[in-house]
Amino acid sequence: GRQFERTYQRKDGTTFPALIEDRLLMDSAGAIIGVRSTIQDITERKRAEEALRQAEEKYRTILENMEESYYEVDLAGNFTYFNDSTSRMLRYTKDEMMGMNNRQYMDKENAQKVYQMFNQVYTTGETLKVFDYEVIRKDGTKRFLESSVSLIENARGEPIGFRGVARDITERKRAEQEMAFLQEQLRQSQKMEAIGRLAGGVAHDFNNLLTVIKGYSQLSL
């Protein structure tokens, strides 16, 4: 016997999907004398499957049209799913990225940082809201990313991987670094100005002393 699907029509003309399983009926001599069938109405299952399919399609459409990177990795950090934005961000093709480990597009320091963050999520089971790290794209250029990560569990509640959303914050990082540089320049400028005022004050006082000394020297002469 084997199971297969078939559509049946009721007396009132409506139809329903059914799951059929046929088995041969044989007599004592082993001759086939008929078929025994079980018929199961699977209308609700079909509706649930269609609803799930539509939900998954909507979910995938949203992910594929996101500007942010959405990714899923296994417990070892290997890509199991990612959207187009992730591929564009790292400049690898989808075929190149599937199964790629995070150590392949990070230096040792950033790979260790990401490992620690993922380990925290694995240990606590809590979503890590935001952390940043640096990646190396296929062309060798570097970008700063900001990511949030949560745990993926199977039906038994066992951890099987991680999902995350990442965004490119390179320009923001550069602006912050430039701002820090300008602030440091301002502090240095203020420091030199303060030293200049101090030196000017000392020189003025010393000049006053010299004037007195010069005056008394002239009187003495």
N, CA, C and O of each residue as an XYZ file, in Angstrom:
884
protein
N       0.823     -1.206      0.000
C       0.000      0.000      0.000
C       0.854      1.251      0.000
O       2.004      1.236      0.439
N       0.290      2.311     -0.488
C       0.971      3.595     -0.425
C      -0.080      4.694     -0.325
O      -1.230      4.519     -0.727
N       0.343      5.826      0.219
C      -0.579      6.946      0.386
C      -0.481      7.892     -0.803
O       0.606      8.157     -1.317
N      -1.630      8.393     -1.229
C      -1.649      9.417     -2.258
C      -2.882     10.279     -2.032
O      -3.817      9.883     -1.335
N      -2.868     11.459     -2.631
C      -3.968     12.405     -2.438
C      -4.904     12.362     -3.646
O      -4.498     12.161     -4.791
N      -6.174     12.561     -3.318
C      -7.179     12.565     -4.373
C      -8.295     13.525     -3.950
O      -8.550     13.714     -2.761
N      -8.951     14.126     -4.943
C     -10.078     15.012     -4.645
C     -11.376     14.254     -4.844
O     -11.600     13.639     -5.887
N     -12.234     14.307     -3.821
C     -13.539     13.638     -3.879
C     -14.652     14.668     -3.986
O     -14.529     15.808     -3.541
N     -15.755     14.215     -4.601
C     -16.927     15.080     -4.732
C     -18.072     14.507     -3.915
O     -18.416     13.329     -4.013
N     -18.652     15.395     -3.098
C     -19.788     14.968     -2.268
C     -21.084     14.982     -3.090
O     -21.131     15.434     -4.234
N     -22.118     14.466     -2.446
C     -23.427     14.416     -3.091
C     -23.934     15.800     -3.467
O     -24.602     15.970     -4.487
N     -23.600     16.824     -2.605
C     -24.086     18.180     -2.872
C     -23.214     18.924     -3.896
O     -23.473     20.088     -4.202
N     -22.185     18.252     -4.423
C     -21.367     18.863     -5.466
C     -20.067     19.492     -4.964
O     -19.172     19.787     -5.756
N     -19.964     19.696     -3.656
C     -18.731     20.256     -3.115
C     -17.632     19.197     -3.132
O     -17.905     17.997     -3.128
N     -16.400     19.659     -3.150
C     -15.272     18.724     -3.180
C     -14.416     18.877     -1.935
O     -14.483     19.887     -1.234
N     -13.615     17.863     -1.678
C     -12.680     17.937     -0.548
C     -11.451     17.087     -0.874
O     -11.560     16.079     -1.572
N     -10.287     17.492     -0.372
C      -9.080     16.695     -0.581
C      -9.062     15.523      0.392
O      -9.447     15.660      1.554
N      -8.615     14.381     -0.091
C      -8.573     13.190      0.763
C      -7.226     12.507      0.616
O      -6.584     12.564     -0.433
N      -6.816     11.860      1.700
C      -5.595     11.058      1.686
C      -6.022      9.597      1.617
O      -6.755      9.111      2.478
N      -5.558      8.909      0.589
C      -5.989      7.537      0.328
C      -4.836      6.572      0.584
O      -3.683      6.858      0.262
N      -5.171      5.418      1.171
C      -4.199      4.333      1.277
C      -4.884      3.038      0.857
O      -5.868      2.622      1.468
N      -4.367      2.414     -0.170
C      -4.952      1.180     -0.714
C      -4.105     -0.038     -0.351
O      -2.875      0.010     -0.352
N      -4.798     -1.120     -0.045
C      -4.120     -2.404      0.170
C      -4.907     -3.494     -0.571
O      -6.136     -3.468     -0.621
N      -4.189     -4.419     -1.124
C      -4.843     -5.499     -1.866
C      -5.508     -6.487     -0.909
O      -4.981     -6.787      0.162
N      -6.661     -6.979     -1.314
C      -7.344     -8.058     -0.598
C      -7.110     -9.361     -1.375
O      -7.294     -9.416     -2.591
N      -6.702    -10.398     -0.651
C      -6.420    -11.690     -1.292
C      -7.185    -12.801     -0.592
O      -7.499    -12.717      0.595
N      -7.477    -13.848     -1.362
C      -8.137    -15.010     -0.749
C      -7.073    -15.943     -0.186
O      -5.882    -15.632     -0.201
N      -7.519    -17.080      0.308
C      -6.596    -18.019      0.954
C      -5.564    -18.590     -0.013
O      -4.511    -19.078      0.395
N      -5.886    -18.520     -1.281
C      -4.952    -19.050     -2.284
C      -3.984    -17.981     -2.767
O      -3.095    -18.265     -3.568
N      -4.156    -16.715     -2.269
C      -3.265    -15.644     -2.680
C      -3.719    -14.899     -3.903
O      -2.990    -14.056     -4.428
N      -4.930    -15.201     -4.370
C      -5.442    -14.485     -5.536
C      -6.029    -13.147     -5.098
O      -6.649    -13.044     -4.040
N      -5.828    -12.134     -5.920
C      -6.346    -10.792     -5.610
C      -7.846    -10.785     -5.846
O      -8.321    -11.139     -6.925
N      -8.583    -10.379     -4.825
C     -10.043    -10.351     -4.951
C     -10.619     -8.947     -4.737
O     -11.828     -8.746     -4.852
N      -9.750     -7.974     -4.426
C     -10.258     -6.618     -4.219
C      -9.212     -5.707     -3.613
O      -8.026     -6.026     -3.530
N      -9.704     -4.574     -3.200
C      -8.826     -3.562     -2.593
C      -9.488     -3.025     -1.338
O     -10.685     -2.740     -1.328
N      -8.704     -2.889     -0.287
C      -9.187     -2.249      0.947
C      -8.595     -0.844      0.991
O      -7.382     -0.675      0.864
N      -9.448      0.166      1.172
C      -8.978      1.553      1.166
C      -9.400      2.287      2.432
O     -10.472      2.049      2.990
N      -8.535      3.174      2.861
C      -8.899      4.124      3.917
C      -8.872      5.513      3.284
O      -7.963      5.858      2.528
N      -9.882      6.287      3.613
C     -10.004      7.633      3.057
C     -10.073      8.629      4.212
O     -10.950      8.536      5.071
N      -9.138      9.584      4.225
C      -9.089     10.577      5.301
C      -9.295     11.972      4.723
O      -8.576     12.388      3.815
N     -10.282     12.690      5.255
C     -10.525     14.071      4.827
C      -9.402     14.947      5.387
O      -9.230     15.045      6.601
N      -8.643     15.579      4.494
C      -7.505     16.404      4.950
C      -7.727     17.885      4.610
O      -6.772     18.625      4.374
N      -8.987     18.299      4.589
C      -9.315     19.690      4.263
C      -8.623     20.657      5.216
O      -7.985     21.615      4.780
N      -8.752     20.403      6.533
C      -8.168     21.322      7.518
C      -6.652     21.343      7.415
O      -6.024     22.393      7.552
N      -6.071     20.175      7.174
C      -4.610     20.131      7.037
C      -4.169     20.941      5.831
O      -3.176     21.667      5.888
N      -4.914     20.814      4.734
C      -4.586     21.552      3.524
C      -4.717     23.058      3.749
O      -3.894     23.843      3.277
N      -5.764     23.447      4.478
C      -5.939     24.870      4.775
C      -4.779     25.385      5.621
O      -4.255     26.475      5.390
N      -4.393     24.581      6.601
C      -3.277     24.973      7.461
C      -1.975     25.063      6.666
O      -1.180     25.980      6.871
N      -1.762     24.111      5.762
C      -0.554     24.125      4.931
C      -0.533     25.347      4.024
O       0.512     25.973      3.842
N      -1.697     25.690      3.451
C      -1.768     26.848      2.576
C      -1.548     28.135      3.361
O      -0.858     29.042      2.893
N      -2.138     28.216      4.560
C      -1.936     29.394      5.405
C      -0.462     29.533      5.783
O       0.092     30.632      5.792
N       0.161     28.388      6.094
C       1.587     28.400      6.438
C       2.426     28.813      5.232
O       3.379     29.580      5.367
N       2.068     28.300      4.050
C       2.805     28.650      2.835
C       2.719     30.147      2.554
O       3.714     30.788      2.216
N       1.500     30.696      2.700
C       1.322     32.119      2.463
C       2.082     32.955      3.489
O       2.680     33.977      3.152
N       2.051     32.505      4.753
C       2.774     33.220      5.803
C       4.278     33.187      5.549
O       4.964     34.195      5.716
N       4.785     32.019      5.144
C       6.218     31.900      4.853
C       6.606     32.748      3.645
O       7.671     33.365      3.627
N       5.737     32.774      2.642
C       6.018     33.581      1.458
C       6.050     35.063      1.809
O       6.912     35.807      1.341
N       5.098     35.477      2.638
C       5.066     36.873      3.077
C       6.306     37.192      3.909
O       6.924     38.244      3.747
N       6.655     36.273      4.793
C       7.825     36.430      5.657
C       9.098     36.552      4.816
O       9.923     37.430      5.064
N       9.256     35.674      3.826
C      10.434     35.707      2.967
C      10.459     36.980      2.123
O      11.519     37.568      1.911
N       9.290     37.401      1.644
C       9.233     38.625      0.835
C       9.690     39.833      1.648
O      10.435     40.682      1.159
N       9.230     39.894      2.895
C       9.645     40.998      3.777
C      11.151     40.968      3.990
O      11.818     42.000      3.910
N      11.688     39.771      4.263
C      13.126     39.637      4.522
C      13.951     40.017      3.304
O      14.975     40.689      3.424
N      13.498     39.579      2.121
C      14.271     39.834      0.911
C      14.238     41.298      0.513
O      15.130     41.759     -0.198
N      13.225     42.042      0.956
C      13.119     43.454      0.600
C      13.613     44.390      1.696
O      13.524     45.610      1.562
N      14.130     43.823      2.768
C      14.698     44.641      3.835
C      16.006     45.280      3.383
O      16.787     44.659      2.662
N      16.243     46.510      3.800
C      17.536     47.135      3.548
C      18.588     46.573      4.498
O      19.768     46.491      4.155
N      18.148     46.186      5.699
C      19.070     45.609      6.656
C      19.389     44.160      6.296
O      18.640     43.498      5.577
N      20.498     43.699      6.804
C      20.888     42.302      6.612
C      20.142     41.429      7.620
O      20.140     41.713      8.817
N      19.505     40.357      7.119
C      18.920     39.338      7.992
C      19.654     38.037      7.713
O      19.843     37.662      6.556
N      20.070     37.347      8.771
C      20.833     36.113      8.576
C      20.478     35.086      9.647
O      20.020     35.428     10.737
N      20.698     33.829      9.309
C      20.574     32.735     10.261
C      21.825     31.874     10.130
O      22.281     31.577      9.026
N      22.374     31.477     11.287
C      23.575     30.632     11.298
C      23.339     29.458     12.241
O      22.484     29.526     13.125
N      24.104     28.374     12.049
C      24.021     27.260     12.989
C      24.859     27.578     14.224
O      25.420     28.669     14.331
N      24.944     26.641     15.144
C      25.653     26.905     16.397
C      27.144     27.140     16.184
O      27.802     27.732     17.039
N      27.681     26.688     15.067
C      29.111     26.882     14.775
C      29.366     28.205     14.054
O      30.517     28.563     13.804
N      28.293     28.936     13.717
C      28.460     30.216     13.042
C      28.470     30.139     11.534
O      28.935     31.069     10.875
N      27.960     29.033     10.958
C      27.901     28.872      9.510
C      26.552     29.352      8.976
O      25.509     29.027      9.545
N      26.566     30.118      7.892
C      25.318     30.615      7.315
C      24.409     29.457      6.889
O      24.841     28.534      6.199
N      23.132     29.524      7.317
C      22.124     28.583      6.851
C      21.036     29.309      6.046
O      20.332     28.694      5.245
N      20.910     30.613      6.266
C      19.993     31.443      5.488
C      20.431     32.895      5.623
O      20.952     33.303      6.661
N      20.212     33.677      4.553
C      20.490     35.108      4.599
C      19.732     35.756      3.450
O      19.430     35.107      2.448
N      19.427     37.041      3.601
C      18.703     37.738      2.535
C      19.690     38.404      1.577
O      20.903     38.358      1.782
N      19.148     39.023      0.531
C      19.988     39.639     -0.497
C      20.854     40.761      0.066
O      21.982     40.962     -0.385
N      20.329     41.493      1.053
C      21.095     42.595      1.638
C      22.386     42.102      2.274
O      23.408     42.785      2.221
N      22.341     40.913      2.875
C      23.547     40.345      3.475
C      24.586     40.064      2.413
O      25.770     40.349      2.593
N      24.137     39.504      1.310
C      25.040     39.192      0.210
C      25.655     40.464     -0.375
O      26.852     40.514     -0.659
N      24.824     41.484     -0.549
C      25.337     42.752     -1.087
C      26.301     43.407     -0.112
O      27.301     44.000     -0.519
N      26.001     43.300      1.169
C      26.838     43.934      2.187
C      28.250     43.352      2.202
O      29.231     44.084      2.340
N      28.345     42.021      2.058
C      29.644     41.362      2.103
C      30.266     41.175      0.726
O      31.436     40.809      0.610
N      29.470     41.431     -0.329
C      29.958     41.369     -1.716
C      30.343     39.960     -2.166
O      31.180     39.791     -3.053
N      29.732     38.961     -1.555
C      29.877     37.581     -2.021
C      28.583     37.175     -2.713
O      27.528     37.753     -2.456
N      28.666     36.178     -3.593
C      27.450     35.637     -4.187
C      26.763     34.745     -3.157
O      27.371     34.343     -2.164
N      25.500     34.443     -3.402
C      24.760     33.591     -2.472
C      25.376     32.195     -2.388
O      25.458     31.602     -1.312
N      25.803     31.688     -3.532
C      26.429     30.360     -3.533
C      27.719     30.358     -2.723
O      28.011     29.390     -2.020
N      28.491     31.437     -2.818
C      29.739     31.528     -2.065
C      29.484     31.633     -0.567
O      30.266     31.128      0.239
N      28.391     32.287     -0.200
C      28.138     32.546      1.220
C      27.484     31.387      1.943
O      27.695     31.223      3.145
N      26.695     30.577      1.250
C      25.977     29.498      1.918
C      26.963     28.550      2.598
O      27.835     27.975      1.947
N      26.815     28.395      3.904
C      27.709     27.535      4.676
C      28.986     28.225      5.133
O      29.781     27.627      5.858
N      29.202     29.487      4.719
C      30.418     30.207      5.099
C      30.412     30.505      6.595
O      29.382     30.867      7.163
N      31.562     30.349      7.218
C      31.705     30.627      8.649
C      32.129     32.072      8.853
O      32.798     32.659      8.003
N      31.729     32.649     10.001
C      32.041     34.063     10.231
C      33.545     34.348     10.294
O      33.967     35.483     10.075
N      34.347     33.336     10.588
C      35.802     33.550     10.623
C      36.368     33.846      9.236
O      37.488     34.341      9.109
N      35.587     33.539      8.195
C      36.061     33.735      6.830
C      35.910     35.179      6.360
O      36.506     35.562      5.353
N      35.124     35.983      7.069
C      34.981     37.383      6.670
C      35.217     38.341      7.844
O      34.707     39.462      7.857
N      35.998     37.880      8.825
C      36.401     38.717      9.959
C      37.840     38.417     10.305
O      38.357     37.344      9.996
N      38.493     39.391     10.960
C      39.815     39.089     11.498
C      39.633     38.346     12.822
O      38.513     38.191     13.308
N      40.732     37.897     13.392
C      40.683     37.054     14.584
C      40.027     37.766     15.760
O      39.247     37.168     16.500
N      40.346     39.046     15.927
C      39.813     39.815     17.053
C      38.295     39.942     16.979
O      37.602     39.739     17.976
N      37.777     40.280     15.792
C      36.331     40.446     15.650
C      35.600     39.109     15.693
O      34.487     39.033     16.214
N      36.216     38.045     15.149
C      35.612     36.715     15.227
C      35.463     36.276     16.681
O      34.459     35.667     17.052
N      36.464     36.588     17.500
C      36.398     36.248     18.925
C      35.310     37.058     19.624
O      34.610     36.540     20.494
N      35.168     38.312     19.249
C      34.134     39.171     19.830
C      32.743     38.633     19.502
O      31.875     38.555     20.372
N      32.540     38.264     18.235
C      31.244     37.726     17.815
C      30.965     36.407     18.520
O      29.835     36.153     18.940
N      31.986     35.565     18.654
C      31.818     34.290     19.364
C      31.345     34.526     20.803
O      30.445     33.838     21.284
N      31.946     35.485     21.476
C      31.561     35.785     22.856
C      30.121     36.273     22.944
O      29.393     35.909     23.868
N      29.708     37.101     21.976
C      28.336     37.608     21.967
C      27.334     36.474     21.734
O      26.310     36.390     22.411
N      27.644     35.595     20.758
C      26.761     34.471     20.479
C      26.709     33.513     21.668
O      25.655     32.962     21.987
N      27.844     33.325     22.312
C      27.886     32.435     23.474
C      27.029     32.986     24.612
O      26.403     32.226     25.351
N      27.005     34.306     24.745
C      26.160     34.938     25.762
C      24.685     34.663     25.484
O      23.921     34.345     26.395
N      24.291     34.789     24.214
C      22.905     34.517     23.826
C      22.575     33.047     24.061
O      21.497     32.723     24.559
N      23.502     32.154     23.703
C      23.293     30.713     23.883
C      23.137     30.364     25.367
O      22.284     29.557     25.736
N      23.965     30.977     26.206
C      23.967     30.667     27.638
C      22.732     31.206     28.346
O      22.129     30.514     29.167
N      22.354     32.449     28.027
C      21.230     33.096     28.723
C      19.891     32.866     28.041
O      18.843     32.932     28.684
N      19.923     32.595     26.727
C      18.679     32.451     25.983
C      18.005     33.770     25.688
O      16.913     33.796     25.120
N      18.645     34.881     26.068
C      18.061     36.212     25.883
C      18.624     36.890     24.638
O      19.785     36.697     24.277
N      17.777     37.686     23.991
C      18.195     38.415     22.799
C      19.223     39.473     23.173
O      19.059     40.206     24.148
N      20.281     39.537     22.381
C      21.288     40.578     22.557
C      20.903     41.733     21.646
O      20.908     41.603     20.422
N      20.572     42.854     22.254
C      19.990     43.960     21.489
C      20.940     44.537     20.453
O      20.616     44.570     19.266
N      22.118     44.995     20.891
C      23.023     45.656     19.955
C      24.474     45.390     20.317
O      24.864     45.516     21.478
N      25.264     45.029     19.336
C      26.719     45.028     19.468
C      27.304     45.285     18.096
O      26.670     44.979     17.086
N      28.505     45.841     18.040
C      29.095     46.168     16.750
C      30.407     45.422     16.553
O      31.079     45.041     17.511
N      30.747     45.227     15.300
C      31.957     44.505     14.940
C      32.345     44.895     13.515
O      31.580     45.556     12.813
N      33.530     44.484     13.101
C      34.031     44.844     11.787
C      34.132     43.606     10.907
O      34.574     42.550     11.360
N      33.720     43.737      9.645
C      33.808     42.626      8.696
C      34.725     43.016      7.543
O      34.957     44.197      7.281
N      35.235     42.003      6.866
C      36.085     42.205      5.694
C      35.341     41.662      4.478
O      35.044     40.469      4.412
N      35.041     42.531      3.519
C      34.292     42.105      2.356
C      35.195     41.370      1.356
O      36.417     41.348      1.498
N      34.566     40.777      0.357
C      35.305     39.982     -0.612
C      36.396     40.789     -1.307
O      37.449     40.251     -1.652
N      36.140     42.095     -1.514
C      37.127     42.937     -2.189
C      38.206     43.463     -1.245
O      39.076     44.231     -1.656
N      38.145     43.041      0.037
C      39.166     43.438      0.995
C      38.839     44.677      1.793
O      39.533     44.982      2.763
N      37.788     45.408      1.407
C      37.400     46.590      2.161
C      36.735     46.184      3.472
O      36.178     45.092      3.586
N      36.798     47.070      4.453
C      36.254     46.773      5.776
C      35.044     47.656      6.054
O      34.993     48.822      5.662
N      34.078     47.065      6.741
C      32.873     47.807      7.116
C      32.524     47.494      8.566
O      32.763     46.390      9.054
N      31.956     48.486      9.242
C      31.468     48.294     10.601
C      29.977     47.935     10.547
O      29.193     48.598      9.868
N      29.602     46.882     11.270
C      28.201     46.472     11.343
C      27.715     46.546     12.782
O      28.478     46.386     13.735
N      26.416     46.796     12.903
C      25.748     46.783     14.204
C      24.663     45.714     14.125
O      23.861     45.720     13.191
N      24.627     44.806     15.080
C      23.731     43.658     14.955
C      23.008     43.369     16.265
O      23.501     43.677     17.350
N      21.821     42.768     16.134
C      21.091     42.191     17.265
C      20.934     40.704     16.968
O      20.762     40.317     15.812
N      20.993     39.869     18.002
C      21.005     38.413     17.804
C      20.065     37.736     18.799
O      19.973     38.134     19.961
N      19.368     36.703     18.317
C      18.522     35.891     19.195
C      18.746     34.415     18.875
O      19.325     34.064     17.847
N      18.277     33.571     19.772
C      18.484     32.130     19.658
C      17.392     31.488     18.797
O      16.231     31.890     18.867
N      17.764     30.492     17.985
C      16.797     29.679     17.245
C      16.694     28.333     17.941
O      17.709     27.685     18.197
N      15.473     27.907     18.249
C      15.260     26.624     18.918
C      14.372     25.728     18.064
O      13.554     26.211     17.281
N      14.540     24.422     18.221
C      13.675     23.479     17.501
C      12.383     23.256     18.283
O      12.155     23.903     19.305
N      11.546     22.350     17.809
C      10.246     22.107     18.440
C      10.375     21.616     19.879
O       9.451     21.778     20.677
N      11.516     21.017     20.213
C      11.745     20.517     21.583
C      12.387     21.562     22.484
O      12.708     21.282     23.639
N      12.575     22.770     21.953
C      13.169     23.836     22.748
C      14.682     23.760     22.847
O      15.286     24.380     23.721
N      15.296     22.994     21.943
C      16.751     22.848     21.958
C      17.385     23.885     21.028
O      16.896     24.086     19.916
N      18.459     24.543     21.460
C      19.117     25.534     20.601
C      19.715     24.870     19.366
O      20.400     23.852     19.469
N      19.453     25.453     18.203
C      20.009     24.900     16.965
C      20.749     25.965     16.147
O      21.363     25.646     15.129
N      20.693     27.226     16.588
C      21.392     28.269     15.842
C      21.018     29.654     16.323
O      20.451     29.826     17.402
N      21.347     30.640     15.499
C      21.092     32.037     15.848
C      20.527     32.760     14.633
O      20.833     32.423     13.489
N      19.692     33.768     14.908
C      19.217     34.665     13.852
C      19.545     36.090     14.274
O      19.558     36.427     15.458
N      19.810     36.915     13.267
C      20.171     38.286     13.599
C      19.829     39.268     12.493
O      19.606     38.889     11.343
N      19.794     40.530     12.868
C      19.599     41.628     11.931
C      20.794     42.558     12.085
O      21.130     42.967     13.197
N      21.439     42.894     10.962
C      22.627     43.745     11.001
C      22.450     44.927     10.054
O      21.773     44.830      9.030
N      23.071     46.039     10.419
C      23.055     47.216      9.551
C      24.466     47.792      9.462
O      25.260     47.690     10.397
N      24.747     48.386      8.336
C      26.061     48.971      8.087
C      26.127     50.338      8.767
O      25.341     51.230      8.450
N      27.061     50.500      9.699
C      27.200     51.772     10.422
C      28.571     52.390     10.158
O      29.077     53.169     10.966
N      29.168     52.033      9.016
C      30.518     52.520      8.705
C      30.582     54.039      8.680
O      31.479     54.634      9.276
N      29.632     54.673      7.990
C      29.653     56.132      7.894
C      29.475     56.775      9.254
O      30.103     57.788      9.558
N      28.611     56.180     10.075
C      28.421     56.712     11.430
C      29.696     56.585     12.252
O      30.060     57.493     13.000
N      30.379     55.432     12.103
C      31.632     55.217     12.812
C      32.679     56.226     12.370
O      33.398     56.788     13.196
N      32.764     56.454     11.067
C      33.731     57.422     10.560
C      33.439     58.816     11.085
O      34.352     59.557     11.450
N      32.147     59.172     11.121
C      31.762     60.482     11.638
C      32.134     60.606     13.114
O      32.615     61.650     13.557
N      31.905     59.520     13.879
C      32.258     59.527     15.297
C      33.771     59.669     15.482
O      34.233     60.404     16.355
N      34.538     58.952     14.643
C      35.988     59.043     14.729
C      36.478     60.435     14.361
O      37.388     60.970     14.993
N      35.861     61.023     13.325
C      36.230     62.378     12.922
C      35.889     63.376     14.017
O      36.655     64.298     14.295
N      34.716     63.179     14.641
C      34.315     64.055     15.736
C      35.285     63.942     16.905
O      35.661     64.946     17.510
N      35.690     62.705     17.221
C      36.648     62.498     18.312
C      37.979     63.171     17.990
O      38.611     63.758     18.868
N      38.408     63.084     16.708
C      39.656     63.716     16.290
C      39.574     65.236     16.418
O      40.506     65.882     16.897
N      38.435     65.800     15.980
C      38.254     67.250     16.074
C      38.192     67.710     17.526
O      38.729     68.760     17.877
N      37.529     66.910     18.370
C      37.462     67.256     19.791
C      38.844     67.228     20.420
O      39.172     68.070     21.256
N      39.663     66.241     20.009
C      41.030     66.161     20.520
C      41.845     67.359     20.043
O      42.639     67.917     20.800
N      41.644     67.755     18.778
C      42.323     68.940     18.264
C      41.915     70.187     19.046
O      42.750     71.034     19.364
N      40.615     70.289     19.353
C      40.118     71.425     20.121
C      40.738     71.450     21.502
O      41.134     72.506     21.996
N      40.825     70.260     22.137
C      41.438     70.201     23.481
C      42.907     70.627     23.413
O      43.392     71.356     24.278
N      43.611     70.161     22.368
C      45.011     70.544     22.219
C      45.147     72.045     21.989
O      46.046     72.693     22.526
N      44.229     72.588     21.172
C      44.245     74.022     20.903
C      43.983     74.823     22.177
O      44.647     75.824     22.444
N      43.004     74.363     22.955
C      42.690     75.043     24.214
C      43.862     74.954     25.185
O      44.158     75.893     25.923
N      44.522     73.788     25.163
C      45.683     73.606     26.036
C      46.806     74.579     25.661
O      47.415     75.215     26.522
N      47.063     74.678     24.346
C      48.112     75.587     23.891
C      47.745     77.040     24.180
O      48.610     77.852     24.509
N      46.471     77.358     24.056
C      46.013     78.719     24.346
C      46.229     79.046     25.819
O      46.667     80.140     26.173
N      45.901     78.040     26.694
C      46.096     78.250     28.128
C      47.577     78.424     28.453
O      47.949     79.267     29.269
N      48.424     77.608     27.799
C      49.871     77.728     28.017
C      50.367     79.088     27.528
O      51.212     79.724     28.159
N      49.817     79.520     26.383
C      50.199     80.826     25.846
C      49.842     81.959     26.798
O      50.635     82.873     27.027
N      48.604     81.879     27.363
C      48.194     82.910     28.319
C      49.092     82.894     29.557
O      49.475     83.943     30.073
N      49.421     81.679     30.025
C      50.289     81.558     31.185
C      51.666     82.139     30.889
O      52.224     82.886     31.693
N      52.208     81.784     29.717
C      53.528     82.294     29.339
C      53.493     83.809     29.200
O      54.429     84.500     29.602
N      52.390     84.328     28.621
C      52.265     85.785     28.475
C      52.204     86.468     29.823
O      52.799     87.527     30.021
N      51.473     85.849     30.765
C      51.380     86.428     32.101
C      52.720     86.434     32.820
O      53.099     87.410     33.466
N      53.431     85.303     32.687
C      54.756     85.211     33.311
C      55.700     86.248     32.706
O      56.436     86.930     33.420
N      55.664     86.353     31.382
C      56.527     87.318     30.701
C      56.205     88.741     31.143
O      57.105     89.556     31.349
N      54.892     89.036     31.287
C      54.483     90.373     31.705
C      55.012     90.681     33.111
O      55.571     91.749     33.361
N      54.821     89.714     34.024
C      55.310     89.920     35.399
C      56.827     90.049     35.431
O      57.375     90.887     36.147
N      57.499     89.208     34.643
C      58.957     89.254     34.610
C      59.432     90.592     34.022
O      60.435     91.161     34.453
N      58.678     91.072     33.025
C      59.014     92.360     32.421
C      58.884     93.476     33.448
O      59.693     94.403     33.481
N      57.839     93.373     34.297
C      57.680     94.371     35.361
C      58.875     94.355     36.304
O      59.372     95.405     36.711
N      59.332     93.148     36.650
C      60.495     93.023     37.528
C      61.731     93.626     36.864
O      62.505     94.335     37.508
N      61.909     93.345     35.593
C      63.064     93.871     34.865
C      63.025     95.399     34.805
O      64.056     96.068     34.888
N      61.806     95.934     34.659
C      61.662     97.399     34.610
C      62.133     98.026     35.916
O      62.843     99.031     35.922
N      61.716     97.399     37.038
C      62.135     97.906     38.354
C      63.648     97.805     38.501
O      64.316     98.747     38.930
N      64.177     96.620     38.128
C      65.637     96.394     38.237
C      66.389     97.404     37.375
O      67.402     97.964     37.795
N      65.880     97.628     36.164
C      66.522     98.562     35.255
C      66.489     99.981     35.835
O      67.461    100.731     35.744
N      65.341    100.326     36.432
C      65.201    101.662     37.000
C      66.204    101.885     38.129
O      66.902    102.898     38.176
N      66.258    100.889     39.056
C      67.207    101.020     40.175
C      68.649    101.014     39.686
O      69.507    101.691     40.253
N      68.908    100.252     38.638
C      70.274    100.228     38.081
C      70.658    101.584     37.531
O      71.783    102.044     37.722
N      69.720    102.225     36.846
C      70.005    103.557     36.304
C      70.235    104.571     37.417
O      71.119    105.424     37.336
N      69.402    104.453     38.474
C      69.583    105.358     39.607
C      70.947    105.140     40.263
O      71.633    106.084     40.652
N      71.317    103.849     40.371
C      72.608    103.518     40.979
C      73.753    104.087     40.143
O      74.717    104.622     40.689
N      73.645    103.969     38.807
C      74.668    104.529     37.946
C      74.725    106.043     38.091
O      75.537    106.696     37.435
